[in-house]
PDB file of C-alpha atoms in Angstrom:
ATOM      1  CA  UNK A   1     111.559 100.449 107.721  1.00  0.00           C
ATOM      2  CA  UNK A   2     114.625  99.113 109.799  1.00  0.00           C
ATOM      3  CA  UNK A   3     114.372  95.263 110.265  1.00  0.00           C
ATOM      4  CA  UNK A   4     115.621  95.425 113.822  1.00  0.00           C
ATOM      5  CA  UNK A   5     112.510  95.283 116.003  1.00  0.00           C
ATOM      6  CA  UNK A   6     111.186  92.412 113.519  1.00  0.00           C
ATOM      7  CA  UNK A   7     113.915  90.008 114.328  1.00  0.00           C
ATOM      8  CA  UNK A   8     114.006  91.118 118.402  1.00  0.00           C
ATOM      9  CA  UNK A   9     110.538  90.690 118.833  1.00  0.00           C
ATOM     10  CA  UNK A  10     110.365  86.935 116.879  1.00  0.00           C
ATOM     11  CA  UNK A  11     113.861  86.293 119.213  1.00  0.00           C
ATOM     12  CA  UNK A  12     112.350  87.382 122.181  1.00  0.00           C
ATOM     13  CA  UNK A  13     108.974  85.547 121.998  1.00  0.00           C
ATOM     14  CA  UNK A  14     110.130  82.320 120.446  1.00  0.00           C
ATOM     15  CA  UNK A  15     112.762  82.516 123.448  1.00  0.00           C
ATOM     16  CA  UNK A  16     109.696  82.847 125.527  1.00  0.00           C
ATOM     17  CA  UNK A  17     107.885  80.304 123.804  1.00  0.00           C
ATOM     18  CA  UNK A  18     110.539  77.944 124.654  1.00  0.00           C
ATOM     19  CA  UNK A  19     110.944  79.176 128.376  1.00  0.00           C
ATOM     20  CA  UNK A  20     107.601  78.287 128.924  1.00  0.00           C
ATOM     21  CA  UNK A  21     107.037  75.188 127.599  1.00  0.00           C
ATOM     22  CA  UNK A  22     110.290  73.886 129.454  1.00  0.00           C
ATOM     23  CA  UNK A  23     107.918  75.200 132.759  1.00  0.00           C
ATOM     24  CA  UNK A  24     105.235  73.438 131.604  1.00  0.00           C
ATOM     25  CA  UNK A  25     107.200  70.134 131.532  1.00  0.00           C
ATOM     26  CA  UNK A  26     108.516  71.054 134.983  1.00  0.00           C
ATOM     27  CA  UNK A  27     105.377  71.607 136.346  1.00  0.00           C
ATOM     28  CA  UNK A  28     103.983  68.064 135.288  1.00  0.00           C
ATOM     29  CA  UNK A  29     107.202  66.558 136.807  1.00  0.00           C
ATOM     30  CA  UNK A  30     106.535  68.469 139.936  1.00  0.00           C
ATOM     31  CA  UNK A  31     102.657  67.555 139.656  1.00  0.00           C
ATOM     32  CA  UNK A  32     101.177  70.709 139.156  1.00  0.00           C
ATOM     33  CA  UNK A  33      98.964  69.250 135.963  1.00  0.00           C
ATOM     34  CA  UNK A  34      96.497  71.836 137.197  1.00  0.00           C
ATOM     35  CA  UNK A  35      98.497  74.954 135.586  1.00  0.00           C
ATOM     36  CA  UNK A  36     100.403  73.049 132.774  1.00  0.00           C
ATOM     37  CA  UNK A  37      97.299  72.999 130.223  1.00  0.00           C
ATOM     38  CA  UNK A  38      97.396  77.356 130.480  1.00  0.00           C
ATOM     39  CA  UNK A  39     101.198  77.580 130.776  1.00  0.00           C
ATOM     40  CA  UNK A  40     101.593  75.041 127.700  1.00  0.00           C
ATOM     41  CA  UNK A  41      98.635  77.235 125.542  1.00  0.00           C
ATOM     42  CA  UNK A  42     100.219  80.523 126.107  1.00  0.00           C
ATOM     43  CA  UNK A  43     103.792  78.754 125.227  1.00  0.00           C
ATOM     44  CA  UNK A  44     102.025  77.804 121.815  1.00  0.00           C
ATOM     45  CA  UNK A  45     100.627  81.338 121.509  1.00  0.00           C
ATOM     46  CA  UNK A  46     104.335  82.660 121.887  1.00  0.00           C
ATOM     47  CA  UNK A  47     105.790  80.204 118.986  1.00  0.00           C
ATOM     48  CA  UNK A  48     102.757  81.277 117.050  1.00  0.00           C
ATOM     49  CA  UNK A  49     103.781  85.209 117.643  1.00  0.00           C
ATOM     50  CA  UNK A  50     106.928  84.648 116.771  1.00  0.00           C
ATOM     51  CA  UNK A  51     105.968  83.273 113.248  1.00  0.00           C
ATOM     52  CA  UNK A  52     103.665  85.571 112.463  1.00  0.00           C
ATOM     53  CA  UNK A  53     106.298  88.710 113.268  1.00  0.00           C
ATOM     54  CA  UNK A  54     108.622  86.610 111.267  1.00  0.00           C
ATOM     55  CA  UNK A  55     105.922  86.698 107.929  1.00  0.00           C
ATOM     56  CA  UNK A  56     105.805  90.197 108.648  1.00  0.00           C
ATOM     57  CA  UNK A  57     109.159  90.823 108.746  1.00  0.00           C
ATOM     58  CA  UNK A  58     109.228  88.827 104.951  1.00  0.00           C
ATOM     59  CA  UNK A  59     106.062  90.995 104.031  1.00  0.00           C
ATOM     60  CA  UNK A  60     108.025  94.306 104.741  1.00  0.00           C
ATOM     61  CA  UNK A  61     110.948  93.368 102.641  1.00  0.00           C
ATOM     62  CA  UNK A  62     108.663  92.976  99.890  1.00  0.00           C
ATOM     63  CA  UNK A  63     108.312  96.236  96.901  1.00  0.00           C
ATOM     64  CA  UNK A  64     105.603  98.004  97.681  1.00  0.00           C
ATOM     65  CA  UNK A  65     103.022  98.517  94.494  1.00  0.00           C
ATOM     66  CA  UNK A  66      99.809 100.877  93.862  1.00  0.00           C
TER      67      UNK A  66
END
């Protein structure tokens, strides 16, 4: 299996990851503390994707045994 989707799919949602949680500081600047509690959880649960793809990715490099 090609390692290609493995390392765009941990870019693209850690990049996310870190889009968001910039919002969620804006949004508490701006005074929107009503939306920066979900916007800063899904954030977390981009970083958290992004690992997880990333073990994956380390898992699939591994031999495969019966």
């Amino acid at each position: 299996m090609t390692k290609g989707p493995f390392v765009a799919m941990a870019a693209v949602t850690a990049t996310l990851g870190t889009v968001l949680a910039a919002f969620a500081l804006q949004l508490r600047a701006d005074g929107y503390e009503q939306y920066v509690e979900s916007v800063a959880t899904f954030s977390v649960l981009m970083f958290v994707t992004a690992v997880l793809t990333a073990v994956t990715w380390v898992r699939d490099g591994r031999p495969n045994t019966n």
